[in-house]
mmCIF file of C-alpha atoms (C1' of nucleotides) in Angstrom:
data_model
loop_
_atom_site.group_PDB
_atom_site.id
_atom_site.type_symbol
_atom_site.label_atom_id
_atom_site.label_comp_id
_atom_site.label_asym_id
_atom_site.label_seq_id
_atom_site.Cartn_x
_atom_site.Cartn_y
_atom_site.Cartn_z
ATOM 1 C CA UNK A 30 -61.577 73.819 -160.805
ATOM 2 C CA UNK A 31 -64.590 75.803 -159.358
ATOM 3 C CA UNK A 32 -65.127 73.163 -156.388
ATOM 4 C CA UNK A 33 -61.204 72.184 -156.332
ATOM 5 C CA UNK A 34 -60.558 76.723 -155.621
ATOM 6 C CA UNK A 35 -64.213 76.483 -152.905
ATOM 7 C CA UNK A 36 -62.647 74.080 -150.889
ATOM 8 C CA UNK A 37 -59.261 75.734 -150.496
ATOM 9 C CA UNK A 38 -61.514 78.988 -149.778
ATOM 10 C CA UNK A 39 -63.861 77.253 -146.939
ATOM 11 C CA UNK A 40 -60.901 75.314 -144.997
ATOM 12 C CA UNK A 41 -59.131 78.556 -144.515
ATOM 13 C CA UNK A 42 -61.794 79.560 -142.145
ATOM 14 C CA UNK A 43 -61.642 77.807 -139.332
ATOM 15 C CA UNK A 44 -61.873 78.626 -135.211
ATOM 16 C CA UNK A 45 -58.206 78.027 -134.227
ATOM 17 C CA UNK A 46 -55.392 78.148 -136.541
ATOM 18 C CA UNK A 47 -53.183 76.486 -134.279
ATOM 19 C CA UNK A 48 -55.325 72.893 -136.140
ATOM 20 C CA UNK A 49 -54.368 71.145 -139.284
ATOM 21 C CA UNK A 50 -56.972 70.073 -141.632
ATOM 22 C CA UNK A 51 -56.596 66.899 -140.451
ATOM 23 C CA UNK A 52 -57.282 67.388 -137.123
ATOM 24 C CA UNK A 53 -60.578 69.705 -138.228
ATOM 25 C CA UNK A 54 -61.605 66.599 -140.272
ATOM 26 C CA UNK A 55 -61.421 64.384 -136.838
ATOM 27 C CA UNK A 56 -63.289 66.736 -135.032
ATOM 28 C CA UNK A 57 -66.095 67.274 -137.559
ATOM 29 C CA UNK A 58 -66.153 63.409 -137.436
ATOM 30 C CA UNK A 59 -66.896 62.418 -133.664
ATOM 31 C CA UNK A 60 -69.157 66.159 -134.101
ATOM 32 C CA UNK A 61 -71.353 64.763 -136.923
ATOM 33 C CA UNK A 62 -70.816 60.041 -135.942
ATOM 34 C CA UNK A 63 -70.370 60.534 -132.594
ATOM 35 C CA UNK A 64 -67.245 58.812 -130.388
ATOM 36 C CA UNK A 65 -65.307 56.224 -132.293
ATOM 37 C CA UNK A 66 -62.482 53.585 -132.244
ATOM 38 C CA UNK A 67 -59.022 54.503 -133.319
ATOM 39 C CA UNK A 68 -59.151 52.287 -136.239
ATOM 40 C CA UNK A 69 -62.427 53.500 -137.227
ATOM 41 C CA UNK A 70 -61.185 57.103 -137.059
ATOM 42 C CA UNK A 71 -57.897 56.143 -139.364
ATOM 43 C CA UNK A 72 -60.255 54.160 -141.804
ATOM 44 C CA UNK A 73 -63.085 56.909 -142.734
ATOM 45 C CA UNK A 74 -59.785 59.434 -142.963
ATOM 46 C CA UNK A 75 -57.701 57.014 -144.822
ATOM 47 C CA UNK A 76 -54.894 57.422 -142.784
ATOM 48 C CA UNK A 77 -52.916 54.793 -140.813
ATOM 49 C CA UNK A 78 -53.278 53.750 -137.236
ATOM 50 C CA UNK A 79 -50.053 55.479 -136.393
ATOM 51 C CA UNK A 80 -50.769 58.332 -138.399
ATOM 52 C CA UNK A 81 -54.325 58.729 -136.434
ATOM 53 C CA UNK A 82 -52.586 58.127 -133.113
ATOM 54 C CA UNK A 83 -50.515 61.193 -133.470
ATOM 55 C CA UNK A 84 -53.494 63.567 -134.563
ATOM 56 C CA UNK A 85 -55.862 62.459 -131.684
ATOM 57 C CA UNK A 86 -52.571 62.859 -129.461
ATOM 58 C CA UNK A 87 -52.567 66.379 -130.486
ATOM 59 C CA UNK A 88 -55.839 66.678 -130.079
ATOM 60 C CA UNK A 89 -55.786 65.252 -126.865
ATOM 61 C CA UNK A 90 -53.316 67.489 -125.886
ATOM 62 C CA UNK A 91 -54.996 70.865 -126.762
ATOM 63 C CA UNK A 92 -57.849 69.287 -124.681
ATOM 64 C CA UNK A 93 -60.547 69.065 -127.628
ATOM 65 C CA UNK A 94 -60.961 65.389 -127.527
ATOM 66 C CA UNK A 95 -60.162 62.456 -124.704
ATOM 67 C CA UNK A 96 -59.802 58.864 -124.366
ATOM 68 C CA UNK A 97 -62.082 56.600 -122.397
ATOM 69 C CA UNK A 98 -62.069 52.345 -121.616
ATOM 70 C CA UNK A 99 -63.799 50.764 -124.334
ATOM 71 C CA UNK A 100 -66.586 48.470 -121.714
ATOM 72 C CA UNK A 101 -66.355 45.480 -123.893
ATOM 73 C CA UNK A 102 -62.810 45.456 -125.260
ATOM 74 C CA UNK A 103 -59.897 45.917 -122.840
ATOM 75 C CA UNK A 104 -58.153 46.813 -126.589
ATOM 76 C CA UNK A 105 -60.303 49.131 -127.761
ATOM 77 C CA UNK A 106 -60.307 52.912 -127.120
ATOM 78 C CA UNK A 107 -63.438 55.064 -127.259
ATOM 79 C CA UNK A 108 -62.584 58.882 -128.884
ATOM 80 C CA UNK A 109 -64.869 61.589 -128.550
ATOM 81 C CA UNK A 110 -64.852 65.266 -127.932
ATOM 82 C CA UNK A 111 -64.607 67.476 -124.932
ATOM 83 C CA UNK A 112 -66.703 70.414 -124.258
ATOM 84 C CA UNK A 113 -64.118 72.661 -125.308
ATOM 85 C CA UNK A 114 -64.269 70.327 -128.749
ATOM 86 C CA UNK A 115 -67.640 70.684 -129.085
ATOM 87 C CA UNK A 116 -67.388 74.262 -128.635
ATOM 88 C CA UNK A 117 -64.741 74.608 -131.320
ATOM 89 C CA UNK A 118 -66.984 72.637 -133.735
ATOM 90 C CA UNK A 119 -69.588 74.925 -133.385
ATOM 91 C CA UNK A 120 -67.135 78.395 -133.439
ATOM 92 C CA UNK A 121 -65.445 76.618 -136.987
ATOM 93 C CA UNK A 122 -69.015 76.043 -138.319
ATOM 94 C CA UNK A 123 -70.221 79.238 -137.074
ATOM 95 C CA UNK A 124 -67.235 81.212 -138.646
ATOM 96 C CA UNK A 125 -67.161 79.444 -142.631
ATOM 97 C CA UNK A 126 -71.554 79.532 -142.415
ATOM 98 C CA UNK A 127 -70.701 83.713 -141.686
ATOM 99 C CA UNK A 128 -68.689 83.908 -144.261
ATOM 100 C CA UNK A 129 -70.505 82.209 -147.048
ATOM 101 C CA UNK A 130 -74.093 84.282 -145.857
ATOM 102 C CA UNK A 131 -72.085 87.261 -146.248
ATOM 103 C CA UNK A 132 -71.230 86.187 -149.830
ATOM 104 C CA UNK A 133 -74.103 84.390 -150.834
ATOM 105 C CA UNK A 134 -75.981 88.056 -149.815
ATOM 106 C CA UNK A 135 -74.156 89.929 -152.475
ATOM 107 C CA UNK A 136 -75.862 87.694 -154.717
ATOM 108 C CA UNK A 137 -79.106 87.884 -156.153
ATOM 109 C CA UNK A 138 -82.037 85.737 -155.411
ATOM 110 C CA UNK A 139 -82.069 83.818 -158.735
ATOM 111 C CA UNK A 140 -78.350 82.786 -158.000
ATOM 112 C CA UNK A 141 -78.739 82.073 -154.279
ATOM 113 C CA UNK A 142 -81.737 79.676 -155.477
ATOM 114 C CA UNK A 143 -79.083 78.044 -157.966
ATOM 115 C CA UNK A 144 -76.541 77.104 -155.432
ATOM 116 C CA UNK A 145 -78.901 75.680 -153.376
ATOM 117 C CA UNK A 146 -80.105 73.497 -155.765
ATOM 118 C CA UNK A 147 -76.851 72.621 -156.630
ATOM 119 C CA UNK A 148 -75.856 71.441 -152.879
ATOM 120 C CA UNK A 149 -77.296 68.110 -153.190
ATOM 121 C CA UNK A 150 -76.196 67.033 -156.400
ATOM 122 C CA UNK A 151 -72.435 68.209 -155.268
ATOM 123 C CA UNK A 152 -73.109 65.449 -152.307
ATOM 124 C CA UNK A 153 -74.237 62.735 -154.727
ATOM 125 C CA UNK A 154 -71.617 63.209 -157.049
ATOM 126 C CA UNK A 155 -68.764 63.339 -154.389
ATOM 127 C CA UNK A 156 -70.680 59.961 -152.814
ATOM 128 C CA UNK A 157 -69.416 58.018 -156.297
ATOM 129 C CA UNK B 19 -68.961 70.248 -146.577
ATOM 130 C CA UNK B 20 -70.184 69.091 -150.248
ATOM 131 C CA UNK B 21 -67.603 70.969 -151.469
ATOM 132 C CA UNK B 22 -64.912 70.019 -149.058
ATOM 133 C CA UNK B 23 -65.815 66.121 -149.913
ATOM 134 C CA UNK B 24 -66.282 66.518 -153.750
ATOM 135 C CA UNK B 25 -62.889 68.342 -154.197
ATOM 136 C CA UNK B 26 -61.350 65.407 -152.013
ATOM 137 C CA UNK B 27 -62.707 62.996 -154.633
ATOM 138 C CA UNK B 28 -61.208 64.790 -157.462
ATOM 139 C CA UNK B 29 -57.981 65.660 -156.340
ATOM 140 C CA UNK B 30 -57.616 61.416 -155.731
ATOM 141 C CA UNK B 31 -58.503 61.379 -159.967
ATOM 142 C CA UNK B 32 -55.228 61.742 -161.349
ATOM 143 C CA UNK B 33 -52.976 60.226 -164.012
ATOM 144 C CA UNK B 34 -49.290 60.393 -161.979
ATOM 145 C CA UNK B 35 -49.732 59.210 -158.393
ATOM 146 C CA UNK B 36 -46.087 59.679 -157.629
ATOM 147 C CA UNK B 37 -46.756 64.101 -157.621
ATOM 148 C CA UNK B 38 -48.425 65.623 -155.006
ATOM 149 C CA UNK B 39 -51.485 67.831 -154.864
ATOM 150 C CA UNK B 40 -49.000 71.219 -154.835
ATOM 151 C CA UNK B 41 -46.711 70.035 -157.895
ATOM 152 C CA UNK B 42 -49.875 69.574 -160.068
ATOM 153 C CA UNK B 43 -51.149 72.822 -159.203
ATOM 154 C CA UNK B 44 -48.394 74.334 -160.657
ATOM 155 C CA UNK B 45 -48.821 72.315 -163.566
ATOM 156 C CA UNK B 46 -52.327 73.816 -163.953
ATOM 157 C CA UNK B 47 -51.015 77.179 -163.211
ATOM 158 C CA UNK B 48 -48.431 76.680 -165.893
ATOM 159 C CA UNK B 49 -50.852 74.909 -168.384
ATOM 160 C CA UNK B 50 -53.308 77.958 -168.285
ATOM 161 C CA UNK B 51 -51.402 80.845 -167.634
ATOM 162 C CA UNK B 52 -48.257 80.074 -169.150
ATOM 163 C CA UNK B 53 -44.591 80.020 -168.162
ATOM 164 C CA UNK B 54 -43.968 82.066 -164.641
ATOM 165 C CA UNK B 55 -41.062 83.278 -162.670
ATOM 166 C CA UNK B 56 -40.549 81.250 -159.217
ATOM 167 C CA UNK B 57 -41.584 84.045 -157.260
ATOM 168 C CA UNK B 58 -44.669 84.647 -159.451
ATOM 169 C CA UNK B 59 -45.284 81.072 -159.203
ATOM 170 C CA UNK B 60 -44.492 81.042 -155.110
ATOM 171 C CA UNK B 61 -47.202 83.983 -154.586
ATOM 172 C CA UNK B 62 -50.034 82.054 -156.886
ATOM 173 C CA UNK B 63 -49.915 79.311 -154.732
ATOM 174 C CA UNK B 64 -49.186 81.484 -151.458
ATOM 175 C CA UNK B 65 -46.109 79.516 -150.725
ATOM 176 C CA UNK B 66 -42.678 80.736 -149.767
ATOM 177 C CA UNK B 67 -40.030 80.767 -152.832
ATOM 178 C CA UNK B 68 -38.064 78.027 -150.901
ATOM 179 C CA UNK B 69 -40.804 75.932 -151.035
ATOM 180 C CA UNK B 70 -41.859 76.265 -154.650
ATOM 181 C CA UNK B 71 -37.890 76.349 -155.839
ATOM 182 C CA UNK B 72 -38.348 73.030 -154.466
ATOM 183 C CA UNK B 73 -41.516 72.087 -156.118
ATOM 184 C CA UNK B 74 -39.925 72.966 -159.176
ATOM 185 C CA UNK B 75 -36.700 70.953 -158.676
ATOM 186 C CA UNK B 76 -38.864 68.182 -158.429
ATOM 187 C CA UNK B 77 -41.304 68.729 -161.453
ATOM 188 C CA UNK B 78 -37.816 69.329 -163.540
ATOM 189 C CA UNK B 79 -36.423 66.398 -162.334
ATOM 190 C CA UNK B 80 -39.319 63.964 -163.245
ATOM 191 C CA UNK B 81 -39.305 66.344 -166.554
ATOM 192 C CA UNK B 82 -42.341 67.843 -166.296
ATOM 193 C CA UNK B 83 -40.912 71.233 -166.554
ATOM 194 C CA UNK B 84 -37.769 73.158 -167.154
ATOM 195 C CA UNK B 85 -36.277 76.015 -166.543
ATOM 196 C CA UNK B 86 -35.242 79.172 -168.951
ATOM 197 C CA UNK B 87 -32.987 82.001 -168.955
ATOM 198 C CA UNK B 88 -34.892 85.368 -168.596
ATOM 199 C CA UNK B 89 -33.809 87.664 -171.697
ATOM 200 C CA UNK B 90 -34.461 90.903 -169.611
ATOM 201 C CA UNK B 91 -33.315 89.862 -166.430
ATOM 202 C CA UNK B 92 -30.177 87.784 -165.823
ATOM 203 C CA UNK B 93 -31.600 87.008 -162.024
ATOM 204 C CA UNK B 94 -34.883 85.574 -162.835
ATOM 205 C CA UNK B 95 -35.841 82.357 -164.612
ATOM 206 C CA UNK B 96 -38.797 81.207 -167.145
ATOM 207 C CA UNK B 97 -40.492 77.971 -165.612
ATOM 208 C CA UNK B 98 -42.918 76.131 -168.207
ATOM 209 C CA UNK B 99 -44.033 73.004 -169.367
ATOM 210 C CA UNK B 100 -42.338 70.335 -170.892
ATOM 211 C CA UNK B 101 -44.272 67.776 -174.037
ATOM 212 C CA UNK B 102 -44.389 65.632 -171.083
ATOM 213 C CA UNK B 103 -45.871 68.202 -168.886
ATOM 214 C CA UNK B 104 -48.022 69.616 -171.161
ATOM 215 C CA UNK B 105 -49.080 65.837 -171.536
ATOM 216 C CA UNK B 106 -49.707 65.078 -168.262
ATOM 217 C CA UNK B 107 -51.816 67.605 -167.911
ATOM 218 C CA UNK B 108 -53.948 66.690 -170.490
ATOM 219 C CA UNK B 109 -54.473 63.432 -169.175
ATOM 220 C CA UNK B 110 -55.279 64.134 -165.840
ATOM 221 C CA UNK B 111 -57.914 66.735 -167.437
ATOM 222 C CA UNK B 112 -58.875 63.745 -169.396
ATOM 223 C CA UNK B 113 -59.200 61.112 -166.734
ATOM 224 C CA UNK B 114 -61.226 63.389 -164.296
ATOM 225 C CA UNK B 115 -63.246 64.979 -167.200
ATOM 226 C CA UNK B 116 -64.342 60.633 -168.012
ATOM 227 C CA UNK B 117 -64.913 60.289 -164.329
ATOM 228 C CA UNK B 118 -67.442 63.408 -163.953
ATOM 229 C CA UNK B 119 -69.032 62.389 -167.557
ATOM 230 C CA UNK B 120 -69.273 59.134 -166.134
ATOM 231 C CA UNK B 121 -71.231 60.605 -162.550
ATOM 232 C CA UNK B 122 -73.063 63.163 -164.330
ATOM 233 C CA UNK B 123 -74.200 60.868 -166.992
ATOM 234 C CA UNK B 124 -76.217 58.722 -164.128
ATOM 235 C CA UNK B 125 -77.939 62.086 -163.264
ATOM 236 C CA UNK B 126 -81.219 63.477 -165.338
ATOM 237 C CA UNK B 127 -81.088 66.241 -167.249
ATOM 238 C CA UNK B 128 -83.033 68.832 -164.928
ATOM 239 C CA UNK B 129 -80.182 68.129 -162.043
ATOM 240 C CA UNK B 130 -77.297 68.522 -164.569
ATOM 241 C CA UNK B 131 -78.151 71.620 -166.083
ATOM 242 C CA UNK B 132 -78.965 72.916 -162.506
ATOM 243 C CA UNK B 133 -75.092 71.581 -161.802
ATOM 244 C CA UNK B 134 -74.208 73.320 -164.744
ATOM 245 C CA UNK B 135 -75.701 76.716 -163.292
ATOM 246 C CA UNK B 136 -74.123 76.689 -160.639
ATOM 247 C CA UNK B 137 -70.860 76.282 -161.276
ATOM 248 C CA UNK B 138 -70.518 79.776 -162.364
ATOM 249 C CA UNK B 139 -71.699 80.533 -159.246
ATOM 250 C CA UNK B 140 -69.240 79.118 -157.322
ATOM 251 C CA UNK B 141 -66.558 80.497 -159.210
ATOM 252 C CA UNK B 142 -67.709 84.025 -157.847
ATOM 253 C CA UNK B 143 -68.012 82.632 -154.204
ATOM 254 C CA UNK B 144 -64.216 81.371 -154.057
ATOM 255 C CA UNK B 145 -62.897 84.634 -155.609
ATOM 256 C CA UNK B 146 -63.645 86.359 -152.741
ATOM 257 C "C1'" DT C 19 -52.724 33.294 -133.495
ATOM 258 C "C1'" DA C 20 -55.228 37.603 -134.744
ATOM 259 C "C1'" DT C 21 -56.481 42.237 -133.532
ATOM 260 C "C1'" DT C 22 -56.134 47.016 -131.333
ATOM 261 C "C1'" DG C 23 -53.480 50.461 -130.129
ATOM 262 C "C1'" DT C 24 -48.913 52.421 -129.500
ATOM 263 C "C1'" DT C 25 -43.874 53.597 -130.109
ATOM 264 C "C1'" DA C 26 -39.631 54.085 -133.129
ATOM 265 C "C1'" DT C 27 -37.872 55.774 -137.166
ATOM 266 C "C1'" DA C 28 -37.720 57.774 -141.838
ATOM 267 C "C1'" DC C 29 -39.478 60.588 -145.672
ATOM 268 C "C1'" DT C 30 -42.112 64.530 -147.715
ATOM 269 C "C1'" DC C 31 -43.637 69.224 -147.639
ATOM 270 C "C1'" DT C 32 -43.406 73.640 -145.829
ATOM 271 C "C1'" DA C 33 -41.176 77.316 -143.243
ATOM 272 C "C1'" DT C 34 -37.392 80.807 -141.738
ATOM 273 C "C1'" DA C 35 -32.660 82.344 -142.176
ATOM 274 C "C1'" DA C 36 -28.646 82.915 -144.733
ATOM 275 C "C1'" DC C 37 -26.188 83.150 -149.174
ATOM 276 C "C1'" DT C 38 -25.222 84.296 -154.402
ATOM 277 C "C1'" DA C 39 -25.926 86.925 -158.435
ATOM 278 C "C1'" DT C 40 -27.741 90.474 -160.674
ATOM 279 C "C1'" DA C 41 -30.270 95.390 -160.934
ATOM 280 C "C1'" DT D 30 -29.073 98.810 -151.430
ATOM 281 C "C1'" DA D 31 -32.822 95.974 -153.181
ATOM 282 C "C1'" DT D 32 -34.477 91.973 -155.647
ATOM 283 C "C1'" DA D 33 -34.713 86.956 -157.644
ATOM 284 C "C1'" DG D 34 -33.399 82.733 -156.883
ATOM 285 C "C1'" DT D 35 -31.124 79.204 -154.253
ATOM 286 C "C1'" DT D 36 -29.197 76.482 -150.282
ATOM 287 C "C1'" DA D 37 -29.205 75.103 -145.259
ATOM 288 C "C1'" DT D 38 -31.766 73.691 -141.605
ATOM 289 C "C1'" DA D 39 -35.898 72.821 -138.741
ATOM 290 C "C1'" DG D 40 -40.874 71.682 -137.770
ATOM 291 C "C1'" DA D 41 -45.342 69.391 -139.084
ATOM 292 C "C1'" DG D 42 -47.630 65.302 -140.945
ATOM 293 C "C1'" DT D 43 -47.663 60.801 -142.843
ATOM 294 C "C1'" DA D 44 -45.752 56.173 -143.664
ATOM 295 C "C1'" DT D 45 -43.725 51.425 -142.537
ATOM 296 C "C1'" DA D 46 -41.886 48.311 -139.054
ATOM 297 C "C1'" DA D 47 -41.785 46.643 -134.546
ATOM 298 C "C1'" DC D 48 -43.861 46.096 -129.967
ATOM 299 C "C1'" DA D 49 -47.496 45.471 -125.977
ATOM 300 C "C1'" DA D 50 -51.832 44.095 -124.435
ATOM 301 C "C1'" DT D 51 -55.979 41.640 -125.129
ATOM 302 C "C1'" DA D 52 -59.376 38.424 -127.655
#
DNA sequence: TATTGTTATACTCTATAACTATA
DNA sequence: TATAGTTATAGAGTATAACAATA
C-alpha cells in the first residue's frame, strides 16, 4: 500500500501537465534506451502498435519527440526526442528529485540511511 | 523510478482482471475504512462524484457492493461491501501477499528486514 | 507471405453541465 | 438556497480490425 500511495505521489509531479503518464513513460524511455522502433516502444509499455502510434503522435505534435528513416528498413521508424524533449526530461526529473530532497530533509539521518538502502531491493523485487 | 515500477508490478497482481485499478481502490477504501457516502468516496480518490457514481454502478452491478439508505439523511446513500466484495478483497490481499512472500523469500535476511524498515518510511514520504 | 507502421472504429474512464430530491 | 446524488454528454486513452508499404 506504502509503494502502491508513493507512486501516485511521485507521478503527480511532473514538468507539463498538459502529458499523460503514458506519454511521461515514453519519454523517460528514449531519455534513459535511447531512440527506438515503434514496436519496440509499444512492447516495453505493453501497449499496442496503434495505441503507441497515437501517444508518439501526440508527442510529436507538442514537438518533444520526432520521426526519422530507419537506414536499413524502409518499414521501420526511428523515435527519439527533441531538444525541447530532452529538456522536459530533465525539468520532470528535476521537479519529483526537489520534491523528495525536500522531504527526505525533514527526516532524520538514521531514516534517510534506511530508504536508501531500501532503493535497490525495491528495484529487484519489481524486476520479478 | 523503483517505486513507479514496483507499484506497476503489483497493481498487475490481482484476483478479478475484469475491474480496473480505480474500482479496486474503492474496494480497499471500503474494506479498511468502512462503508462511505459517494461524495466521501469521490474526494478519497480525488475524483468527481460523476465519476465515482459510476464506479459504483459498476462495482454494484458485478455485486461487489451495494448501496444503503442513509437513516439521517434521506439524500445521501451508505456504499459498502458485499460477502463477495469483502471476498475479493481478501483474495487479491492474498494473491499479492503469496507473490511478495514468494520475492522476498529469495532475498537474505539483512535486505528484508532493511525492506521492512523502510516501509514505514515511505508511508511518511507519500503523506505529504 | 510476413512484418512494420498506420488508419478506422468502438469501448472505458474521467470530466463538466444540468437535473432531482432532500435539508 | 444549498447539498447529495444522479443523468447527459464530451474528451482522453486504449483496443481490435483493416489497410499500405516493404522485406
Amino acid at each position: 500500500m506504502a509503494v502502491l500511495r508513493l507512486a501516485r505521489r511521485l507521478r503527480a509531479e511532473r514538468a507539463d501537465d498538459s502529458l499523460s503518464d503514458g506519454q511521461f513513460a515514453v519519454l523517460a524511455i528514449l531519455s534513459v534506451h535511447g531512440p527506438h522502433a515503434l514496436g519496440a516502444l509499444a512492447e516495453r509499455e505493453r501497449v499496442t502498435a496503434p495505441s503507441m502510434n497515437r501517444t508518439v503522435n501526440c508527442l510529436e505534435s507538442a514537438g518533444y519527440v520526432r520521426r526519422e528513416a530507419d537506414e536499413d528498413d524502409a518499414r521501420r521508424v526511428r523515435i527519439l526526442l527533441t531538444d525541447a524533449g530532452i529538456d522536459l526530461v530533465a525539468e520532470t526529473v528535476r521537479r519529483r528529485d526537489a520534491w523528495l530532497d525536500a522531504v527526505l530533509d525533514s527526516l532524520p539521518e538514521a531514516d534517510r540511511e534506511a530508504v536508501a538502502r531500501a532503493v535497490p531491493l525495491l528495484e529487484v523485487i519489481a524486476a520479478r
